[in-house]
């Protein structure tokens, strides 16, 4: 469809395609059945074969009608054909066949009744979603079915080893029933969603969601996302972002360590984390061989390398490596210490091979370590291994849906893989749920890469807090986009690191300033440089001899397995 065609992605097509993919067990990132054709639609890609009986006569392939043909009944002559009597031998054979058929049907019935019986599988929670009710007048442009569809899609994406989502016609066997009501309140829409314990008829939780009527389009995604988080919090095992506690230490040291973990989680992503650091050091004063406390300190210092100011990076790298090596000397299987060292390989030394190896060892030692899978996903992305990166990200999301569902990191994988339509869909879903500066920039970068100047101009004006272009204007040209994008220069130079400043100038067509900024980024060991070879924003620079010389200053040229296109 053309740029002038409006498609209701959030409520119509997205919800329908997600439902189809969910029931087929398909995956948009690695499709087996349905593939997205950018700006065109969808195509069924699975191989289709006509299977004929042996020796069956060949028949021409015909197009199936939209409606099934009428049932073919025997003709009057066929119905009048006399029945041949069955002799004793034939009778015994027919009886045996009948017994086998009845036994088979009985076995299938028992299997299906066990499979769909009232007793849920061990360790899994059975959930049903009831149709939404409308109180009063239905708000214009709101369809209750879209809320149910998004809920089914989002909750259905939770790990099936923990959550069983029943079909709409099987709600009577649920343990938990999710109900919702919709009503209009002056200029807003109010949606109330409750979780009901079916056995006791008690309410487990209830949440109210309000949105201005003008922003109603994204409300089904927002409510589904937040309800899925509630389901994950209640019925999924708590995600683990730290190593298993195996050290035997004094109660005092253990208490300080656990308080440090709580403080670490509470203050994230605060780059200082001073209170947590003090508690881990207190635990080590009582128990100097407390491996998990050493690895916790290593993680703190590694985060300072990645998120802290450039002036502290060299000192932070030394401290992170020292703490991680102490942890591994005491406890060689400590995944947090291994991941901290791999993070330094990845985002400080740009040694992608060593980073991937370290992260792979971490997830091999502890498959339930969430951060190991997420970090491995990022390292694989930097190496151009995009399908494997998506797989690892999905493993992290299964372990911690609240953290990694609708996260900009997933969209960034698709952006770097040049799968721009999928990146745009993820970024837009995030914006439907919450205001996200990273997602707005992601939409801008994806639009520029696709040379969609009208979309790029619109989002750049939004970021610059400028009024939108007049309604009915002709599509924006490249020159108009450049004019609006240049208005962001003060914002970019003031708030972004040198690497992202370089990407900005590259998109503006200014290779001189872009190469200069990239050299500053490499000199400062900026973390984002690790994506140098897969960042589409830098594509205009790749044939520049100065860019090739800059790559030669890093470890990329020696150790990258797959170069980006």
PDB file of C-alpha atoms in Angstrom, residues 238-480:
ATOM      1  CA  UNK A 238      10.777 -15.169  39.807  1.00  0.00           C
ATOM      2  CA  UNK A 239      13.450 -14.272  37.246  1.00  0.00           C
ATOM      3  CA  UNK A 240      17.030 -14.641  38.369  1.00  0.00           C
ATOM      4  CA  UNK A 241      19.542 -11.931  37.507  1.00  0.00           C
ATOM      5  CA  UNK A 242      22.228 -13.200  39.863  1.00  0.00           C
ATOM      6  CA  UNK A 243      24.077 -16.489  40.356  1.00  0.00           C
ATOM      7  CA  UNK A 244      22.736 -19.226  42.568  1.00  0.00           C
ATOM      8  CA  UNK A 245      23.907 -18.687  46.134  1.00  0.00           C
ATOM      9  CA  UNK A 246      26.176 -21.665  46.802  1.00  0.00           C
ATOM     10  CA  UNK A 247      28.691 -20.233  49.294  1.00  0.00           C
ATOM     11  CA  UNK A 248      28.327 -21.226  52.934  1.00  0.00           C
ATOM     12  CA  UNK A 249      28.843 -18.053  54.921  1.00  0.00           C
ATOM     13  CA  UNK A 250      27.901 -16.594  58.281  1.00  0.00           C
ATOM     14  CA  UNK A 251      24.340 -15.278  58.778  1.00  0.00           C
ATOM     15  CA  UNK A 252      25.728 -11.753  59.156  1.00  0.00           C
ATOM     16  CA  UNK A 253      27.584 -11.868  55.829  1.00  0.00           C
ATOM     17  CA  UNK A 254      24.613 -13.455  54.095  1.00  0.00           C
ATOM     18  CA  UNK A 255      22.268 -10.773  55.402  1.00  0.00           C
ATOM     19  CA  UNK A 256      24.527  -7.983  54.120  1.00  0.00           C
ATOM     20  CA  UNK A 257      24.798  -9.732  50.755  1.00  0.00           C
ATOM     21  CA  UNK A 258      21.030 -10.172  50.377  1.00  0.00           C
ATOM     22  CA  UNK A 259      20.429  -6.552  51.350  1.00  0.00           C
ATOM     23  CA  UNK A 260      22.954  -5.562  48.715  1.00  0.00           C
ATOM     24  CA  UNK A 261      21.059  -7.568  46.109  1.00  0.00           C
ATOM     25  CA  UNK A 262      17.807  -5.847  47.087  1.00  0.00           C
ATOM     26  CA  UNK A 263      19.455  -2.448  46.915  1.00  0.00           C
ATOM     27  CA  UNK A 264      21.025  -3.333  43.566  1.00  0.00           C
ATOM     28  CA  UNK A 265      17.652  -4.256  42.122  1.00  0.00           C
ATOM     29  CA  UNK A 266      15.919  -1.253  43.668  1.00  0.00           C
ATOM     30  CA  UNK A 267      18.372   1.331  42.447  1.00  0.00           C
ATOM     31  CA  UNK A 268      18.842  -0.054  38.920  1.00  0.00           C
ATOM     32  CA  UNK A 269      19.763   1.567  36.578  1.00  0.00           C
ATOM     33  CA  UNK A 270      21.417   4.131  38.857  1.00  0.00           C
ATOM     34  CA  UNK A 271      25.075   4.089  37.644  1.00  0.00           C
ATOM     35  CA  UNK A 272      26.533   4.755  41.112  1.00  0.00           C
ATOM     36  CA  UNK A 273      24.882   2.024  43.178  1.00  0.00           C
ATOM     37  CA  UNK A 274      26.981   3.115  46.146  1.00  0.00           C
ATOM     38  CA  UNK A 275      24.772   1.594  48.836  1.00  0.00           C
ATOM     39  CA  UNK A 276      24.792  -1.854  47.199  1.00  0.00           C
ATOM     40  CA  UNK A 277      28.566  -1.677  46.800  1.00  0.00           C
ATOM     41  CA  UNK A 278      28.976  -0.881  50.505  1.00  0.00           C
ATOM     42  CA  UNK A 279      26.816  -3.857  51.524  1.00  0.00           C
ATOM     43  CA  UNK A 280      28.760  -6.298  49.333  1.00  0.00           C
ATOM     44  CA  UNK A 281      32.035  -4.982  50.749  1.00  0.00           C
ATOM     45  CA  UNK A 282      30.614  -5.413  54.263  1.00  0.00           C
ATOM     46  CA  UNK A 283      29.814  -9.053  53.446  1.00  0.00           C
ATOM     47  CA  UNK A 284      33.369  -9.569  52.205  1.00  0.00           C
ATOM     48  CA  UNK A 285      34.872  -8.108  55.360  1.00  0.00           C
ATOM     49  CA  UNK A 286      33.092 -10.869  57.290  1.00  0.00           C
ATOM     50  CA  UNK A 287      33.684 -13.578  54.646  1.00  0.00           C
ATOM     51  CA  UNK A 288      36.640 -12.798  52.323  1.00  0.00           C
ATOM     52  CA  UNK A 289      35.970 -15.951  50.271  1.00  0.00           C
ATOM     53  CA  UNK A 290      32.346 -15.073  49.537  1.00  0.00           C
ATOM     54  CA  UNK A 291      32.374 -15.694  45.756  1.00  0.00           C
ATOM     55  CA  UNK A 292      28.917 -14.289  45.029  1.00  0.00           C
ATOM     56  CA  UNK A 293      29.758 -11.024  46.812  1.00  0.00           C
ATOM     57  CA  UNK A 294      32.895 -10.689  44.672  1.00  0.00           C
ATOM     58  CA  UNK A 295      30.894 -11.320  41.491  1.00  0.00           C
ATOM     59  CA  UNK A 296      28.269  -8.779  42.584  1.00  0.00           C
ATOM     60  CA  UNK A 297      31.017  -6.175  42.913  1.00  0.00           C
ATOM     61  CA  UNK A 298      32.359  -7.183  39.501  1.00  0.00           C
ATOM     62  CA  UNK A 299      28.916  -6.621  38.009  1.00  0.00           C
ATOM     63  CA  UNK A 300      28.660  -3.165  39.617  1.00  0.00           C
ATOM     64  CA  UNK A 301      32.044  -2.090  38.262  1.00  0.00           C
ATOM     65  CA  UNK A 302      31.246  -3.515  34.813  1.00  0.00           C
ATOM     66  CA  UNK A 303      28.039  -1.475  34.770  1.00  0.00           C
ATOM     67  CA  UNK A 304      30.079   1.621  35.578  1.00  0.00           C
ATOM     68  CA  UNK A 305      32.251   0.887  32.576  1.00  0.00           C
ATOM     69  CA  UNK A 306      29.169   0.701  30.344  1.00  0.00           C
ATOM     70  CA  UNK A 307      26.920   3.374  31.856  1.00  0.00           C
ATOM     71  CA  UNK A 308      29.332   5.638  33.713  1.00  0.00           C
ATOM     72  CA  UNK A 309      31.205   8.706  32.464  1.00  0.00           C
ATOM     73  CA  UNK A 310      34.251   8.181  30.288  1.00  0.00           C
ATOM     74  CA  UNK A 311      36.693   9.422  32.911  1.00  0.00           C
ATOM     75  CA  UNK A 312      36.075   6.441  35.208  1.00  0.00           C
ATOM     76  CA  UNK A 313      36.179   3.676  32.585  1.00  0.00           C
ATOM     77  CA  UNK A 314      39.841   2.679  32.858  1.00  0.00           C
ATOM     78  CA  UNK A 315      39.706   2.432  36.665  1.00  0.00           C
ATOM     79  CA  UNK A 316      36.332   0.671  36.553  1.00  0.00           C
ATOM     80  CA  UNK A 317      37.662  -1.928  34.079  1.00  0.00           C
ATOM     81  CA  UNK A 318      40.545  -2.805  36.381  1.00  0.00           C
ATOM     82  CA  UNK A 319      38.287  -3.127  39.427  1.00  0.00           C
ATOM     83  CA  UNK A 320      35.699  -5.202  37.540  1.00  0.00           C
ATOM     84  CA  UNK A 321      38.321  -7.638  36.280  1.00  0.00           C
ATOM     85  CA  UNK A 322      39.950  -7.962  39.684  1.00  0.00           C
ATOM     86  CA  UNK A 323      36.640  -8.725  41.426  1.00  0.00           C
ATOM     87  CA  UNK A 324      35.521 -11.163  38.719  1.00  0.00           C
ATOM     88  CA  UNK A 325      38.799 -13.098  38.821  1.00  0.00           C
ATOM     89  CA  UNK A 326      38.615 -13.359  42.597  1.00  0.00           C
ATOM     90  CA  UNK A 327      35.098 -14.765  42.309  1.00  0.00           C
ATOM     91  CA  UNK A 328      36.139 -17.317  39.673  1.00  0.00           C
ATOM     92  CA  UNK A 329      39.196 -18.357  41.689  1.00  0.00           C
ATOM     93  CA  UNK A 330      36.874 -19.308  44.550  1.00  0.00           C
ATOM     94  CA  UNK A 331      33.948 -20.525  42.446  1.00  0.00           C
ATOM     95  CA  UNK A 332      34.870 -21.403  38.829  1.00  0.00           C
ATOM     96  CA  UNK A 333      31.212 -21.830  37.816  1.00  0.00           C
ATOM     97  CA  UNK A 334      30.136 -18.315  38.886  1.00  0.00           C
ATOM     98  CA  UNK A 335      28.145 -17.091  35.893  1.00  0.00           C
ATOM     99  CA  UNK A 336      27.942 -13.470  36.995  1.00  0.00           C
ATOM    100  CA  UNK A 337      31.727 -13.123  37.160  1.00  0.00           C
ATOM    101  CA  UNK A 338      32.084 -14.829  33.782  1.00  0.00           C
ATOM    102  CA  UNK A 339      29.473 -12.504  32.264  1.00  0.00           C
ATOM    103  CA  UNK A 340      31.174  -9.421  33.746  1.00  0.00           C
ATOM    104  CA  UNK A 341      34.461 -10.332  32.060  1.00  0.00           C
ATOM    105  CA  UNK A 342      32.659 -11.039  28.790  1.00  0.00           C
ATOM    106  CA  UNK A 343      30.933  -7.635  29.001  1.00  0.00           C
ATOM    107  CA  UNK A 344      34.331  -5.953  29.199  1.00  0.00           C
ATOM    108  CA  UNK A 345      35.540  -7.974  26.213  1.00  0.00           C
ATOM    109  CA  UNK A 346      32.421  -6.899  24.349  1.00  0.00           C
ATOM    110  CA  UNK A 347      31.924  -3.220  25.114  1.00  0.00           C
ATOM    111  CA  UNK A 348      35.403  -2.063  26.120  1.00  0.00           C
ATOM    112  CA  UNK A 349      37.929  -4.137  24.173  1.00  0.00           C
ATOM    113  CA  UNK A 350      35.529  -4.888  21.279  1.00  0.00           C
ATOM    114  CA  UNK A 351      36.755  -8.492  21.282  1.00  0.00           C
ATOM    115  CA  UNK A 352      33.552 -10.026  19.943  1.00  0.00           C
ATOM    116  CA  UNK A 353      34.835 -13.606  19.782  1.00  0.00           C
ATOM    117  CA  UNK A 354      35.941 -13.597  23.423  1.00  0.00           C
ATOM    118  CA  UNK A 355      32.668 -11.955  24.466  1.00  0.00           C
ATOM    119  CA  UNK A 356      30.543 -14.569  22.724  1.00  0.00           C
ATOM    120  CA  UNK A 357      32.600 -17.377  24.248  1.00  0.00           C
ATOM    121  CA  UNK A 358      32.236 -15.943  27.753  1.00  0.00           C
ATOM    122  CA  UNK A 359      28.486 -15.429  27.473  1.00  0.00           C
ATOM    123  CA  UNK A 360      28.002 -18.906  26.000  1.00  0.00           C
ATOM    124  CA  UNK A 361      29.852 -20.455  28.922  1.00  0.00           C
ATOM    125  CA  UNK A 362      27.668 -18.505  31.326  1.00  0.00           C
ATOM    126  CA  UNK A 363      24.381 -19.747  29.850  1.00  0.00           C
ATOM    127  CA  UNK A 364      25.767 -23.273  29.517  1.00  0.00           C
ATOM    128  CA  UNK A 365      26.627 -23.316  33.230  1.00  0.00           C
ATOM    129  CA  UNK A 366      23.268 -21.815  34.229  1.00  0.00           C
ATOM    130  CA  UNK A 367      20.501 -21.829  31.571  1.00  0.00           C
ATOM    131  CA  UNK A 368      18.168 -19.872  33.888  1.00  0.00           C
ATOM    132  CA  UNK A 369      20.548 -16.921  34.228  1.00  0.00           C
ATOM    133  CA  UNK A 370      18.531 -14.196  32.479  1.00  0.00           C
ATOM    134  CA  UNK A 371      21.316 -11.684  31.885  1.00  0.00           C
ATOM    135  CA  UNK A 372      23.517 -14.315  30.265  1.00  0.00           C
ATOM    136  CA  UNK A 373      20.995 -14.879  27.468  1.00  0.00           C
ATOM    137  CA  UNK A 374      20.381 -11.158  26.976  1.00  0.00           C
ATOM    138  CA  UNK A 375      24.100 -10.389  26.849  1.00  0.00           C
ATOM    139  CA  UNK A 376      24.732 -13.252  24.440  1.00  0.00           C
ATOM    140  CA  UNK A 377      21.955 -11.874  22.235  1.00  0.00           C
ATOM    141  CA  UNK A 378      23.707  -8.497  22.046  1.00  0.00           C
ATOM    142  CA  UNK A 379      27.096 -10.065  21.301  1.00  0.00           C
ATOM    143  CA  UNK A 380      25.597 -12.179  18.498  1.00  0.00           C
ATOM    144  CA  UNK A 381      23.935  -9.074  17.070  1.00  0.00           C
ATOM    145  CA  UNK A 382      27.293  -7.276  16.933  1.00  0.00           C
ATOM    146  CA  UNK A 383      28.735 -10.249  15.024  1.00  0.00           C
ATOM    147  CA  UNK A 384      25.903 -10.251  12.501  1.00  0.00           C
ATOM    148  CA  UNK A 385      24.401 -13.509  13.797  1.00  0.00           C
ATOM    149  CA  UNK A 386      20.896 -12.064  13.857  1.00  0.00           C
ATOM    150  CA  UNK A 387      18.751 -15.208  13.914  1.00  0.00           C
ATOM    151  CA  UNK A 388      20.760 -16.620  16.816  1.00  0.00           C
ATOM    152  CA  UNK A 389      20.509 -13.240  18.538  1.00  0.00           C
ATOM    153  CA  UNK A 390      16.710 -13.252  18.284  1.00  0.00           C
ATOM    154  CA  UNK A 391      16.641 -16.787  19.694  1.00  0.00           C
ATOM    155  CA  UNK A 392      18.710 -15.816  22.745  1.00  0.00           C
ATOM    156  CA  UNK A 393      16.602 -12.712  23.295  1.00  0.00           C
ATOM    157  CA  UNK A 394      13.463 -14.858  23.274  1.00  0.00           C
ATOM    158  CA  UNK A 395      15.021 -17.130  25.896  1.00  0.00           C
ATOM    159  CA  UNK A 396      15.692 -14.080  28.093  1.00  0.00           C
ATOM    160  CA  UNK A 397      12.118 -12.899  27.563  1.00  0.00           C
ATOM    161  CA  UNK A 398      10.707 -16.300  28.522  1.00  0.00           C
ATOM    162  CA  UNK A 399      12.661 -16.146  31.764  1.00  0.00           C
ATOM    163  CA  UNK A 400      11.694 -12.532  32.527  1.00  0.00           C
ATOM    164  CA  UNK A 401       8.725 -11.311  30.453  1.00  0.00           C
ATOM    165  CA  UNK A 402       8.243  -8.230  32.623  1.00  0.00           C
ATOM    166  CA  UNK A 403      11.727  -6.974  31.760  1.00  0.00           C
ATOM    167  CA  UNK A 404      12.147  -8.034  28.148  1.00  0.00           C
ATOM    168  CA  UNK A 405       8.666  -7.932  26.638  1.00  0.00           C
ATOM    169  CA  UNK A 406       8.302  -4.767  24.524  1.00  0.00           C
ATOM    170  CA  UNK A 407      11.896  -3.729  25.168  1.00  0.00           C
ATOM    171  CA  UNK A 408      13.838  -1.470  22.755  1.00  0.00           C
ATOM    172  CA  UNK A 409      16.703  -3.976  22.670  1.00  0.00           C
ATOM    173  CA  UNK A 410      14.605  -6.401  20.641  1.00  0.00           C
ATOM    174  CA  UNK A 411      13.686  -3.705  18.134  1.00  0.00           C
ATOM    175  CA  UNK A 412      17.370  -2.736  17.930  1.00  0.00           C
ATOM    176  CA  UNK A 413      18.237  -6.282  16.836  1.00  0.00           C
ATOM    177  CA  UNK A 414      15.844  -5.949  13.891  1.00  0.00           C
ATOM    178  CA  UNK A 415      17.150  -2.475  13.088  1.00  0.00           C
ATOM    179  CA  UNK A 416      20.758  -3.742  12.938  1.00  0.00           C
ATOM    180  CA  UNK A 417      19.591  -6.763  10.936  1.00  0.00           C
ATOM    181  CA  UNK A 418      17.986  -4.294   8.489  1.00  0.00           C
ATOM    182  CA  UNK A 419      14.591  -5.848   9.112  1.00  0.00           C
ATOM    183  CA  UNK A 420      13.112  -2.394   9.310  1.00  0.00           C
ATOM    184  CA  UNK A 421       9.413  -3.237   9.212  1.00  0.00           C
ATOM    185  CA  UNK A 422       9.781  -5.542  12.198  1.00  0.00           C
ATOM    186  CA  UNK A 423      11.825  -2.909  14.017  1.00  0.00           C
ATOM    187  CA  UNK A 424       9.153  -0.282  13.338  1.00  0.00           C
ATOM    188  CA  UNK A 425       6.399  -2.598  14.556  1.00  0.00           C
ATOM    189  CA  UNK A 426       8.239  -3.207  17.854  1.00  0.00           C
ATOM    190  CA  UNK A 427       9.028   0.467  18.388  1.00  0.00           C
ATOM    191  CA  UNK A 428       5.397   1.437  17.722  1.00  0.00           C
ATOM    192  CA  UNK A 429       4.095  -1.227  20.086  1.00  0.00           C
ATOM    193  CA  UNK A 430       6.347   0.190  22.807  1.00  0.00           C
ATOM    194  CA  UNK A 431       5.040   3.708  22.183  1.00  0.00           C
ATOM    195  CA  UNK A 432       1.478   2.373  22.414  1.00  0.00           C
ATOM    196  CA  UNK A 433       2.286   1.249  25.963  1.00  0.00           C
ATOM    197  CA  UNK A 434       4.538   4.040  27.251  1.00  0.00           C
ATOM    198  CA  UNK A 435       6.385   7.145  26.174  1.00  0.00           C
ATOM    199  CA  UNK A 436       9.867   6.011  25.125  1.00  0.00           C
ATOM    200  CA  UNK A 437      12.509   8.365  23.785  1.00  0.00           C
ATOM    201  CA  UNK A 438      14.587   5.403  22.594  1.00  0.00           C
ATOM    202  CA  UNK A 439      11.635   4.121  20.549  1.00  0.00           C
ATOM    203  CA  UNK A 440      11.055   7.505  18.920  1.00  0.00           C
ATOM    204  CA  UNK A 441      14.681   7.613  17.835  1.00  0.00           C
ATOM    205  CA  UNK A 442      14.416   3.999  16.669  1.00  0.00           C
ATOM    206  CA  UNK A 443      11.446   4.897  14.458  1.00  0.00           C
ATOM    207  CA  UNK A 444      13.442   7.821  13.086  1.00  0.00           C
ATOM    208  CA  UNK A 445      16.516   5.675  12.307  1.00  0.00           C
ATOM    209  CA  UNK A 446      14.402   2.944  10.698  1.00  0.00           C
ATOM    210  CA  UNK A 447      12.531   5.482   8.560  1.00  0.00           C
ATOM    211  CA  UNK A 448      15.784   7.092   7.398  1.00  0.00           C
ATOM    212  CA  UNK A 449      17.246   3.698   6.494  1.00  0.00           C
ATOM    213  CA  UNK A 450      14.153   2.976   4.385  1.00  0.00           C
ATOM    214  CA  UNK A 451      14.272   6.453   2.827  1.00  0.00           C
ATOM    215  CA  UNK A 452      10.756   7.143   4.057  1.00  0.00           C
ATOM    216  CA  UNK A 453      11.252  10.881   4.216  1.00  0.00           C
ATOM    217  CA  UNK A 454       7.669  11.718   5.129  1.00  0.00           C
ATOM    218  CA  UNK A 455       7.751   9.464   8.214  1.00  0.00           C
ATOM    219  CA  UNK A 456      11.287  10.548   9.098  1.00  0.00           C
ATOM    220  CA  UNK A 457      10.316  14.220   8.882  1.00  0.00           C
ATOM    221  CA  UNK A 458       7.254  13.691  11.052  1.00  0.00           C
ATOM    222  CA  UNK A 459       9.086  11.878  13.856  1.00  0.00           C
ATOM    223  CA  UNK A 460      12.056  14.264  13.772  1.00  0.00           C
ATOM    224  CA  UNK A 461       9.652  17.182  14.258  1.00  0.00           C
ATOM    225  CA  UNK A 462       8.080  15.289  17.165  1.00  0.00           C
ATOM    226  CA  UNK A 463      11.470  14.771  18.822  1.00  0.00           C
ATOM    227  CA  UNK A 464      12.351  18.437  18.260  1.00  0.00           C
ATOM    228  CA  UNK A 465       8.955  19.377  19.810  1.00  0.00           C
ATOM    229  CA  UNK A 466       7.938  21.229  16.663  1.00  0.00           C
ATOM    230  CA  UNK A 467       4.341  21.424  15.429  1.00  0.00           C
ATOM    231  CA  UNK A 468       3.402  18.774  12.860  1.00  0.00           C
ATOM    232  CA  UNK A 469       3.317  19.554   9.169  1.00  0.00           C
ATOM    233  CA  UNK A 470      -0.013  21.011   7.963  1.00  0.00           C
ATOM    234  CA  UNK A 471      -2.709  18.442   7.316  1.00  0.00           C
ATOM    235  CA  UNK A 472      -3.039  17.542   3.653  1.00  0.00           C
ATOM    236  CA  UNK A 473       0.536  18.535   2.821  1.00  0.00           C
ATOM    237  CA  UNK A 474       2.332  16.717   0.038  1.00  0.00           C
ATOM    238  CA  UNK A 475       4.727  13.991   1.219  1.00  0.00           C
ATOM    239  CA  UNK A 476       7.975  15.420   2.563  1.00  0.00           C
ATOM    240  CA  UNK A 477      10.996  15.385   0.281  1.00  0.00           C
ATOM    241  CA  UNK A 478      14.545  14.433   1.196  1.00  0.00           C
ATOM    242  CA  UNK A 479      15.495  18.116   1.316  1.00  0.00           C
ATOM    243  CA  UNK A 480      12.661  18.852   3.737  1.00  0.00           C
TER     244      UNK A 480
END
